[in-house]
Amino acid sequence: MDRALQQGDPAIATPRARAPREREGWLALPLALYFCLFFLAPLALLAGISLRTTPQLEGFGLVQYAKFAGDPFNWSVLWQTLLIGVKTVALTACIGIPLGLLFMDAPRRLQPILLFIIVLPLLTSVVVRTFAWMVILGRDGLVNNALTALGVITAPLRLLHTELGLVVSLSQIEMPLMLLPLISVMSRLDPHLKDASAALGAGRWRTLFRVTLPLSLPGLLAGCLLVFASSVTAFVSQTIIGGGRMILMPFYLWQQATTLFNWPFAATIGMVLLVAVLAVVTTLNALGRRSRALVHG
Amino acid sequence: MSTPALTRRTLLAGGAVLATTTLLPRPARAAGRIIAPVYPGPWEEAYRAVVLPAVKKTQDVDTVLTPLLALDQVAKVKASRSTPPFDVFLLDPGPVVVAAEDGLIDKFDPSRCKNIGNLQKSFYDDSGVAVAAQIVGIAYNPKKVERPKGWKDLFDPKYYGKVGISGFGTTFGTSSLIEISKQYGGSMTNVDPAFEQLKKWLPHVGVIAQNPVAVNTLFQQGQMDVTYTNYQTVSTLKGRGVDIEFVKPDTGPIAFYTTLHVVKNAPNKDNAYKYIDTVLSTEVQAALQKPPYNLLSVNKNVPLQPDMPTDLVKSHAELASFIHHDWRIIAPLRAGWIERFNKEIRQ
């Protein structure tokens, strides 16, 4: 109870704290400059190039956007890209939530080791991770060899260069991004709430669905947001594991920029992807705010 | 015993010292340096082992090699024309046209290379000079499939599910698809028959790869047993113990030349010519042609025999009889082909 008071009650934020905070704002200036120089300026440049009419960077107008919108192929590329993100988020959440609960129930001594295992995918290079997945999913790969040895299948399954293979490998690669926020929220939950729920007659499942999960929602949503944004733009994994028949926005952008040298159209693809991802992220964020209100309101 | 605490002050001081070291003058260099891009993988290994020491020894110039694929080189120079990040281009015929059209290549002056006399006249023009020949054909895994004979075999039912295809993104991919098209009534400018054939065959596809690096890995992983590629790639993989053999298609193999060019506004133009001259020299060409590098020489004094297998190519005269594609005609059509390939092969 006292914990909820500390976080939620505006009365706690004293006026005394406000004055130094205003001065401390200046400390963020170098970061702000850094962002302006290395993030906002290139982004403005990208937007500027997307408004050029020809690959030779002449003219000015919305020609590239019209070209993008006018071809159903482009829409299906965008749709498939976002769908891959949604599927990855769904799978990551389905595996992440039980893993998070397991982590919370693990003995305290084990938790740092588990945390290390969770973060491990982030510590390996993206290229190594991706090529490892090629070895796992390939025709002579681990999965196929194991299934053949067990007599489950006679001919190797097609796993590499499929959407299923891509979603499975992406969810392994992005798992830390889901688990870290989830665990940080779960570990702040008051353990007494579970006991209270049990004392009031709720079973374990009911406690899970009515108490633990709703209270973990902010962490889950933050995780979903990170996993979505990062799986939608995972160029290396998408091209290597997805294969040549799966054309997604990052590859499409790369092809236009470095094979065809159509920079304005590449910039347009980039802007469209940016806006689409931002739209999804903003929606998730709004949901997140509502869920926080649910928790602390 | 007290452990030294890491205070803010020591941290800042340490940081400042680290920052200043980057500003300190570098140790004096030799007569100068050159920054040269090279294809990642076998090319890089070959140039690092052979060209780098030769340029240092004969010209007293330090070479900085940057591994970059051809189109990436063009993109990098295009992005900073006035201060290009390197002095020479190493390109295949397709990207040469792109770079030349964009005005990124300096006029090549053959008289500045002593070794130019060792080359046939057709190996250089006012844009650049050939440094290695490439042969494109079919690669297969002899342990798993029968030896294919020609382009049409790629679509033969006995290879269903085992053939890997790559698109128009690379020179070898484009050349191969043109030759496939010719088998079904097409030509260098008409690849429609290749597309029709691909469409019919797609349900039996083995793999479609998006970049040349992926092609090699997919072959090594047993994901495909037949594909089209360069002879040099095959010989490199074979040298590493991969079960792979090269076949000259029955309708004739394709030959093209990888070329060096001086980049417009290159910061070390004189050294660029010294570098190119060294690459063309008899010693360097001979060393690059030997296994494990297998880069076919362009120098008259370095015969292709006995380094190359006799059933591949016997002489420079035979090499000249292989199929050559005119990239000045192909290049403008390629964007359309790439977009069509995207659409037709997409799941």
XYZ file of C-alpha atoms in Angstrom:
644
model
C 0.000 0.000 0.000
C 2.676 2.507 1.008
C 4.471 1.761 -2.257
C 1.438 2.854 -4.274
C 1.303 6.052 -2.287
C 4.919 6.934 -3.065
C 4.484 6.538 -6.780
C 1.019 7.800 -7.355
C 0.195 10.529 -4.873
C 0.980 13.982 -6.282
C 1.177 15.310 -2.739
C 4.515 13.564 -2.362
C 6.126 15.656 -5.098
C 7.019 18.687 -3.015
C 7.401 22.149 -4.544
C 10.865 22.238 -3.016
C 12.024 19.637 -5.524
C 10.966 21.706 -8.501
C 13.483 24.579 -8.476
C 16.695 22.479 -8.668
C 15.116 20.318 -11.311
C 14.734 23.297 -13.631
C 18.400 24.096 -13.343
C 19.329 20.454 -13.785
C 17.544 20.571 -17.124
C 20.633 22.268 -18.569
C 22.584 19.078 -17.957
C 20.571 17.476 -20.730
C 21.796 20.080 -23.205
C 24.757 18.068 -24.585
C 22.439 15.121 -25.135
C 19.898 17.384 -26.821
C 22.607 18.796 -29.101
C 23.838 15.298 -29.855
C 20.341 14.213 -30.809
C 19.757 17.273 -32.974
C 23.046 16.769 -34.803
C 23.069 13.014 -35.237
C 19.396 12.095 -35.192
C 17.116 14.981 -36.117
C 19.341 16.467 -38.835
C 19.807 13.160 -40.710
C 16.087 12.504 -40.333
C 15.310 15.908 -41.858
C 17.749 15.111 -44.662
C 15.972 11.797 -45.255
C 12.605 13.537 -45.392
C 14.091 16.110 -47.787
C 15.464 13.466 -50.158
C 12.143 11.612 -50.144
C 10.572 14.750 -51.637
C 12.867 14.734 -54.683
C 11.292 13.686 -57.951
C 14.150 11.874 -59.720
C 16.998 9.556 -58.692
C 19.325 12.400 -59.745
C 17.814 14.387 -56.846
C 16.056 16.962 -59.010
C 12.656 18.564 -58.590
C 10.492 18.774 -55.541
C 7.165 17.172 -54.771
C 5.282 14.152 -53.555
C 6.027 12.040 -56.647
C 7.779 9.274 -54.680
C 4.941 8.987 -52.176
C 2.439 8.805 -55.028
C 4.567 6.074 -56.615
C 4.604 4.154 -53.331
C 0.873 4.486 -52.768
C 0.014 3.700 -56.389
C 1.491 0.197 -56.464
C -0.315 -2.546 -54.500
C 3.013 -4.403 -54.332
C 4.392 -1.726 -51.998
C 1.353 -1.929 -49.731
C 1.662 -5.687 -49.474
C 5.359 -5.338 -48.590
C 4.469 -2.862 -45.830
C 1.603 -5.029 -44.598
C 3.710 -8.187 -44.503
C 6.478 -6.341 -42.645
C 4.094 -5.075 -39.961
C 2.457 -8.492 -39.748
C 5.837 -10.143 -39.107
C 6.284 -7.645 -36.259
C 2.869 -8.480 -34.781
C 3.477 -12.232 -35.031
C 6.899 -11.893 -33.428
C 5.410 -9.811 -30.606
C 2.659 -12.397 -30.044
C 5.101 -15.316 -29.897
C 7.576 -13.403 -27.729
C 4.798 -12.448 -25.299
C 3.447 -16.022 -25.158
C 6.898 -17.344 -24.233
C 7.994 -14.263 -22.268
C 5.170 -14.155 -19.725
C 5.660 -17.720 -18.398
C 9.410 -17.127 -18.401
C 8.912 -13.925 -16.400
C 6.717 -15.743 -13.872
C 9.296 -18.520 -13.589
C 11.999 -15.950 -12.997
C 10.004 -14.354 -10.181
C 9.513 -17.726 -8.507
C 13.154 -18.749 -8.893
C 15.356 -18.730 -5.770
C 17.008 -15.336 -5.271
C 20.487 -16.802 -5.666
C 19.606 -18.109 -9.107
C 18.089 -14.886 -10.374
C 21.328 -13.125 -11.422
C 22.360 -16.230 -13.388
C 18.957 -16.388 -15.062
C 19.189 -12.689 -15.858
C 22.532 -13.283 -17.519
C 21.027 -16.061 -19.639
C 18.155 -13.772 -20.599
C 20.511 -10.988 -21.707
C 22.807 -13.409 -23.544
C 21.181 -13.001 -26.984
C 21.930 -9.268 -26.783
C 25.595 -9.980 -26.153
C 26.155 -12.042 -29.308
C 26.640 -10.346 -32.650
C 23.566 -10.185 -34.835
C 25.432 -11.901 -37.683
C 26.505 -14.806 -35.476
C 22.979 -15.232 -34.093
C 21.496 -15.180 -37.553
C 23.935 -17.664 -39.065
C 23.423 -19.916 -36.046
C 19.720 -19.946 -36.853
C 20.579 -20.913 -40.431
C 22.400 -23.941 -39.078
C 19.481 -24.806 -36.801
C 16.717 -24.425 -39.395
C 18.523 -25.651 -42.530
C 17.760 -28.741 -44.573
C 20.604 -30.590 -42.823
C 20.068 -28.534 -39.688
C 19.533 -29.456 -36.054
C 15.731 -29.489 -36.137
C 15.464 -31.538 -39.321
C 18.141 -34.014 -38.275
C 16.548 -34.490 -34.862
C 13.084 -35.022 -36.329
C 14.439 -37.459 -38.936
C 16.349 -39.400 -36.275
C 13.198 -39.638 -34.177
C 11.296 -40.935 -37.179
C 8.784 -38.077 -37.096
C 9.531 -37.049 -40.671
C 11.067 -38.805 -43.669
C 11.945 -35.799 -45.846
C 13.435 -32.624 -44.364
C 10.924 -29.919 -43.500
C 11.217 -26.526 -45.062
C 11.986 -24.201 -42.154
C 14.606 -21.787 -43.422
C 13.252 -19.099 -45.751
C 9.752 -19.375 -44.312
C 7.737 -16.924 -42.278
C 7.499 -19.404 -39.407
C 11.276 -19.799 -39.282
C 11.750 -16.048 -39.351
C 9.211 -15.361 -36.585
C 10.655 -18.107 -34.352
C 14.231 -16.895 -34.744
C 13.257 -13.232 -34.345
C 11.427 -14.001 -31.120
C 14.526 -15.695 -29.727
C 16.692 -12.771 -30.793
C 14.287 -10.148 -29.381
C 13.343 -12.061 -26.203
C 15.510 -9.937 -23.844
C 13.686 -6.812 -24.998
C 10.432 -8.387 -23.824
C 11.719 -9.985 -20.623
C 13.719 -7.107 -19.168
C 10.824 -4.603 -18.861
C 8.442 -7.395 -17.902
C 10.675 -8.610 -15.079
C 11.371 -5.107 -13.845
C 7.630 -4.431 -13.480
C 6.877 -7.892 -12.065
C 9.570 -7.581 -9.424
C 8.016 -4.344 -8.190
C 4.653 -6.020 -7.563
C 3.749 -6.271 -3.901
C 4.032 -9.983 -3.004
C 1.297 -9.480 -0.402
C -1.232 -8.907 -3.176
C -0.997 -12.582 -4.131
C -1.545 -13.643 -0.543
C -4.462 -11.234 -0.241
C -5.991 -12.683 -3.387
C -5.564 -16.220 -2.044
C -6.983 -15.203 1.324
C -10.037 -13.837 -0.447
C -10.604 -17.237 -2.032
C -9.095 -16.873 -5.523
C -7.275 -19.862 -6.981
C -3.820 -19.622 -8.532
C -5.091 -19.165 -12.092
C -7.578 -16.552 -11.017
C -4.859 -14.680 -9.131
C -2.669 -14.870 -12.225
C -5.300 -13.486 -14.577
C -6.987 -11.018 -12.242
C -4.019 -9.730 -10.221
C -0.535 -10.543 -11.510
C -1.052 -10.108 -15.240
C -3.082 -6.874 -15.142
C -0.497 -5.355 -12.828
C 2.341 -6.485 -15.150
C 0.641 -4.908 -18.154
C 2.853 -1.778 -18.308
C 5.956 -3.985 -18.525
C 4.353 -6.252 -21.072
C 3.352 -3.317 -23.253
C 6.800 -1.758 -23.022
C 8.245 -5.128 -24.051
C 5.818 -5.448 -26.968
C 6.767 -1.981 -28.139
C 10.483 -2.731 -28.121
C 10.099 -6.140 -29.753
C 7.830 -4.757 -32.459
C 10.063 -1.840 -33.369
C 13.156 -3.985 -33.450
C 11.755 -7.024 -35.305
C 10.139 -4.891 -38.009
C 13.525 -3.352 -38.789
C 15.733 -6.451 -38.287
C 17.381 -6.279 -41.717
C 20.012 -8.986 -41.284
C 17.708 -11.622 -39.793
C 14.945 -10.826 -42.239
C 17.109 -11.194 -45.336
C 19.173 -14.205 -44.236
C 16.489 -16.257 -42.493
C 13.531 -14.928 -44.469
C 15.287 -15.532 -47.789
C 14.948 -14.020 -51.229
C 11.239 -14.649 -51.620
C 10.264 -12.634 -48.576
C 10.581 -8.982 -49.464
C 10.159 -6.786 -46.417
C 10.560 -3.031 -46.019
C 14.191 -2.943 -44.762
C 15.417 -5.116 -47.662
C 13.279 -3.180 -50.133
C 14.835 0.059 -48.880
C 18.363 -1.387 -49.076
C 17.779 -2.642 -52.627
C 16.483 0.729 -53.813
C 19.357 2.581 -52.139
C 22.381 0.435 -52.938
C 21.443 -1.671 -55.971
C 19.211 0.692 -57.914
C 20.549 3.986 -56.501
C 17.040 5.387 -56.361
C 17.671 7.373 -53.189
C 14.421 9.376 -53.207
C 12.323 6.208 -53.377
C 14.511 4.516 -50.752
C 14.022 7.559 -48.505
C 10.274 7.349 -49.110
C 10.247 3.687 -48.073
C 12.170 4.708 -44.958
C 9.712 7.492 -44.124
C 6.687 5.238 -44.689
C 8.172 2.546 -42.460
C 9.027 5.150 -39.826
C 5.499 6.565 -39.803
C 3.917 3.096 -39.758
C 6.085 1.936 -36.861
C 5.497 5.218 -35.006
C 1.738 4.810 -35.427
C 1.829 1.336 -33.910
C 4.179 2.421 -31.134
C 2.043 5.463 -30.282
C -1.048 3.276 -30.047
C 0.761 0.837 -27.765
C 2.046 3.743 -25.697
C -1.464 5.131 -25.251
C -2.592 1.679 -24.140
C 0.371 1.617 -21.787
C -0.663 4.894 -20.186
C -4.180 3.580 -19.671
C -2.836 0.395 -18.155
C -0.657 2.376 -15.763
C -3.743 4.315 -14.746
C -5.360 0.955 -14.133
C -2.513 -0.068 -11.860
C -1.933 3.119 -9.937
C -5.294 4.906 -10.285
C 44.631 -2.163 2.105
C 42.528 0.424 0.384
C 41.215 0.012 -3.137
C 41.438 3.134 -5.274
C 37.929 4.487 -5.706
C 36.798 5.527 -9.150
C 35.736 9.097 -8.490
C 34.126 11.473 -10.928
C 37.386 13.402 -11.090
C 39.566 10.438 -12.020
C 36.980 9.281 -14.512
C 36.906 12.695 -16.210
C 40.691 12.901 -16.210
C 40.987 9.453 -17.707
C 38.430 10.301 -20.334
C 40.250 13.498 -21.226
C 43.560 11.637 -21.644
C 41.892 9.067 -23.895
C 40.295 11.817 -25.958
C 43.583 13.671 -26.492
C 45.396 10.570 -27.707
C 43.193 10.590 -30.794
C 44.357 14.160 -31.516
C 48.068 13.396 -31.224
C 50.018 13.394 -34.495
C 50.282 9.939 -36.012
C 53.720 8.382 -36.539
C 55.257 9.574 -39.781
C 54.229 7.459 -42.724
C 56.109 6.162 -45.738
C 55.933 7.981 -49.084
C 52.206 8.131 -48.572
C 49.224 5.933 -48.558
C 46.283 4.810 -50.573
C 42.859 3.727 -49.448
C 41.573 0.941 -51.658
C 38.311 -0.982 -51.414
C 38.323 -4.706 -52.094
C 35.538 -7.318 -52.204
C 35.124 -9.018 -48.820
C 36.145 -12.671 -48.563
C 38.624 -14.339 -50.949
C 39.479 -11.105 -52.782
C 40.335 -9.389 -49.535
C 42.502 -12.321 -48.434
C 44.337 -12.293 -51.769
C 44.928 -8.539 -51.850
C 46.008 -8.438 -48.212
C 48.509 -11.236 -48.741
C 49.865 -10.303 -52.186
C 49.116 -6.710 -53.213
C 49.623 -4.963 -49.883
C 53.256 -6.062 -49.365
C 54.054 -5.561 -53.063
C 52.825 -1.952 -53.064
C 54.844 -1.276 -49.917
C 57.980 -2.892 -51.329
C 58.003 -1.518 -54.860
C 56.340 1.885 -54.366
C 56.898 2.556 -50.644
C 53.186 3.292 -50.274
C 51.018 2.054 -47.403
C 47.732 0.506 -48.482
C 44.588 0.621 -46.372
C 42.179 -2.026 -47.643
C 38.460 -1.510 -46.983
C 36.285 -4.543 -47.687
C 33.255 -3.376 -49.701
C 31.064 -4.891 -52.414
C 31.044 -3.046 -55.748
C 27.709 -1.283 -55.372
C 28.507 -0.265 -51.813
C 31.672 1.417 -53.093
C 29.662 3.381 -55.634
C 27.107 4.362 -52.978
C 29.814 5.591 -50.596
C 31.537 7.764 -53.210
C 28.190 9.027 -54.472
C 27.353 10.154 -50.948
C 30.528 12.258 -50.677
C 31.681 13.148 -54.172
C 33.979 16.009 -53.276
C 35.828 14.092 -50.552
C 35.603 10.434 -51.544
C 36.504 7.940 -48.793
C 38.929 6.026 -51.039
C 41.181 6.486 -54.054
C 40.292 3.633 -56.401
C 37.250 1.572 -57.308
C 37.336 -2.221 -57.689
C 34.252 -2.986 -59.760
C 32.417 -5.498 -61.916
C 30.987 -4.361 -65.272
C 27.486 -3.519 -63.994
C 28.552 -1.086 -61.270
C 31.148 0.453 -63.637
C 28.350 1.767 -65.824
C 26.532 3.209 -62.803
C 29.682 4.893 -61.469
C 30.634 6.236 -64.900
C 27.169 7.651 -65.560
C 27.266 9.439 -62.232
C 30.646 10.952 -63.104
C 32.416 9.292 -60.169
C 35.331 7.902 -62.220
C 38.400 9.920 -63.160
C 39.726 9.659 -66.726
C 42.222 6.802 -66.776
C 45.655 7.592 -68.197
C 47.267 4.274 -69.259
C 50.648 5.949 -69.836
C 51.016 6.339 -66.044
C 51.243 2.548 -65.616
C 54.539 0.943 -66.662
C 52.914 -2.478 -66.805
C 50.136 -1.498 -69.189
C 52.190 -2.908 -72.082
C 51.708 -6.384 -70.638
C 47.971 -6.158 -71.253
C 45.869 -6.596 -74.354
C 44.509 -3.279 -75.656
C 40.939 -4.445 -75.022
C 41.634 -4.726 -71.280
C 41.746 -0.971 -70.695
C 40.001 2.181 -71.829
C 39.768 5.750 -70.580
C 37.689 4.671 -67.589
C 39.850 1.939 -66.082
C 41.766 -1.276 -66.470
C 40.967 -4.964 -66.008
C 42.798 -6.670 -63.139
C 41.223 -10.132 -63.151
C 39.009 -12.237 -65.366
C 35.943 -13.975 -63.990
C 34.193 -16.997 -65.452
C 30.518 -17.602 -64.696
C 28.923 -21.011 -64.932
C 27.088 -23.620 -62.893
C 28.191 -24.994 -59.522
C 26.946 -28.311 -58.148
C 27.525 -30.713 -55.287
C 29.033 -33.907 -56.807
C 28.178 -35.963 -53.717
C 24.482 -35.206 -53.936
C 23.460 -34.630 -57.542
C 24.361 -35.652 -61.076
C 26.594 -33.278 -63.016
C 24.384 -30.697 -64.785
C 25.276 -29.935 -68.405
C 23.774 -26.567 -69.174
C 21.404 -23.794 -68.179
C 18.253 -25.757 -69.069
C 19.199 -28.433 -66.541
C 18.480 -25.989 -63.711
C 14.783 -26.539 -64.401
C 15.020 -30.296 -64.969
C 12.695 -32.290 -62.667
C 15.643 -34.318 -61.380
C 16.961 -31.163 -59.686
C 13.602 -30.021 -58.275
C 14.004 -28.560 -54.800
C 17.790 -28.479 -55.102
C 18.470 -25.445 -57.268
C 19.280 -22.070 -55.737
C 18.632 -18.903 -57.729
C 19.829 -15.359 -57.145
C 18.470 -12.270 -58.838
C 19.697 -9.385 -60.959
C 21.462 -7.754 -58.000
C 24.873 -9.160 -58.951
C 26.862 -9.315 -62.181
C 26.990 -13.132 -62.183
C 23.260 -13.357 -61.404
C 22.301 -10.989 -64.206
C 24.632 -12.677 -66.720
C 23.319 -16.132 -65.834
C 19.677 -15.094 -66.123
C 20.433 -13.567 -69.543
C 21.999 -16.848 -70.699
C 19.010 -18.787 -69.309
C 16.733 -16.458 -71.231
C 18.690 -17.130 -74.441
C 18.027 -20.867 -74.061
C 14.306 -20.175 -74.271
C 14.360 -17.691 -77.130
C 15.387 -14.511 -75.317
C 18.385 -12.244 -75.797
C 20.673 -9.884 -73.911
C 17.902 -7.289 -73.856
C 14.933 -9.648 -73.580
C 14.746 -11.673 -70.381
C 11.005 -12.379 -70.589
C 11.597 -16.074 -71.429
C 13.725 -16.417 -68.270
C 10.906 -14.934 -66.208
C 8.344 -17.269 -67.798
C 10.586 -20.233 -67.093
C 11.170 -19.134 -63.480
C 7.458 -18.701 -62.922
C 6.701 -22.234 -64.123
C 9.531 -23.617 -62.012
C 8.879 -21.660 -58.777
C 6.787 -24.395 -57.089
C 9.933 -26.555 -57.255
C 12.301 -23.882 -56.033
C 15.172 -24.852 -53.784
C 16.287 -21.501 -52.496
C 16.225 -17.904 -53.619
C 19.089 -15.911 -52.169
C 19.211 -12.155 -51.910
C 22.931 -11.567 -51.823
C 26.083 -13.298 -53.044
C 27.375 -13.950 -49.539
C 24.183 -15.822 -48.687
C 24.624 -17.984 -51.814
C 27.935 -19.347 -50.515
C 26.591 -20.057 -47.033
C 23.444 -21.711 -48.373
C 25.582 -24.002 -50.521
C 27.851 -24.889 -47.614
C 24.820 -25.629 -45.432
C 23.440 -28.081 -47.992
C 20.442 -25.810 -48.534
C 21.013 -26.047 -52.280
C 23.062 -28.361 -54.488
C 23.008 -26.515 -57.817
C 23.378 -22.808 -58.554
C 25.102 -20.349 -60.859
C 28.162 -18.441 -59.688
C 31.761 -17.381 -60.444
C 34.519 -19.957 -60.904
C 36.580 -18.166 -58.286
C 33.872 -18.619 -55.626
C 33.678 -22.331 -56.425
C 37.430 -22.827 -56.226
C 37.594 -20.970 -52.914
C 34.810 -23.049 -51.373
C 36.396 -26.212 -52.749
C 39.700 -25.215 -51.194
C 37.913 -25.087 -47.846
C 36.660 -28.637 -48.201
C 33.148 -27.932 -49.489
C 31.795 -30.555 -51.946
C 31.455 -28.294 -54.947
C 32.417 -28.493 -58.623
C 32.257 -25.993 -61.477
C 30.615 -26.755 -64.833
C 31.056 -24.764 -68.021
C 27.519 -24.693 -69.484
C 27.294 -26.554 -72.820
C 26.218 -23.329 -74.539
C 29.374 -21.604 -73.368
C 30.558 -20.007 -70.130
C 30.336 -16.270 -69.496
C 33.459 -14.185 -68.981
C 33.715 -10.695 -67.544
C 36.499 -8.577 -66.146
C 36.859 -6.984 -62.752
C 38.401 -3.554 -63.171
C 40.268 -0.912 -61.191
C 39.422 2.780 -61.640
C 40.728 6.021 -60.208
C 38.027 7.771 -58.194
C 37.264 11.344 -59.225
C 38.647 13.829 -56.652
C 40.720 11.005 -55.122
C 42.927 12.428 -52.357
C 45.950 10.286 -53.342
C 45.738 10.175 -57.115
C 49.455 9.526 -57.736
C 49.412 6.636 -55.309
C 46.279 5.305 -56.965
C 48.239 4.879 -60.217
C 51.149 3.292 -58.319
C 48.702 0.865 -56.730
C 47.072 -0.033 -60.050
C 50.475 -0.436 -61.705
C 51.578 -2.840 -58.963
C 48.421 -4.933 -59.296
C 49.084 -5.260 -63.050
C 52.717 -6.301 -62.611
C 53.737 -9.784 -63.709
C 54.765 -10.896 -60.204
C 51.521 -9.784 -58.538
C 49.288 -11.159 -61.311
C 51.124 -14.491 -61.121
C 50.762 -14.672 -57.340
C 47.061 -13.745 -57.442
C 46.369 -16.486 -59.973
C 47.843 -19.251 -57.817
C 45.638 -21.197 -55.402
C 44.075 -20.434 -53.004
C 43.278 -17.086 -54.677
C 42.536 -18.245 -58.267
C 42.156 -14.746 -59.718
C 42.607 -15.236 -63.481
C 45.454 -13.065 -64.728
C 45.077 -10.348 -67.378
C 48.832 -10.032 -67.879
C 50.220 -11.528 -71.141
C 53.334 -12.762 -69.319
C 51.238 -14.842 -66.913
C 49.683 -17.731 -68.849
C 46.496 -19.256 -67.450
C 48.162 -22.685 -67.519
C 49.114 -24.548 -65.401
C 47.246 -22.705 -62.594
C 43.788 -23.199 -64.088
C 42.292 -26.640 -64.786
C 42.744 -27.486 -68.505
C 39.047 -28.238 -68.914
C 38.187 -24.741 -67.644
C 40.310 -22.463 -69.787
C 43.565 -23.080 -71.631
C 44.656 -19.638 -72.730
C 43.768 -15.985 -72.883
C 42.646 -16.589 -76.472
C 40.141 -19.185 -75.285
C 38.969 -16.868 -72.518
C 38.276 -14.204 -75.146
C 36.032 -16.681 -76.991
C 33.692 -17.048 -73.983
C 30.377 -15.165 -73.940
C 30.763 -11.472 -73.139
C 27.784 -9.240 -72.283
C 27.705 -5.562 -73.101
C 26.878 -3.883 -69.815
C 26.342 -0.480 -71.372
C 23.224 -2.016 -72.914
C 22.240 -4.109 -69.874
C 22.692 -1.472 -67.162
C 19.740 0.777 -68.095
C 17.404 -2.248 -68.234
C 18.471 -3.750 -64.940
C 16.332 -1.603 -62.603
C 13.205 -2.827 -64.343
C 14.380 -6.432 -64.196
C 15.141 -6.190 -60.469
C 11.673 -4.812 -59.722
C 10.056 -7.496 -61.853
C 12.114 -10.195 -60.130
C 10.923 -8.842 -56.742
C 7.313 -9.091 -57.789
C 7.415 -12.440 -59.527
C 9.342 -14.417 -56.952
C 7.707 -12.920 -53.862
C 5.637 -15.345 -51.817
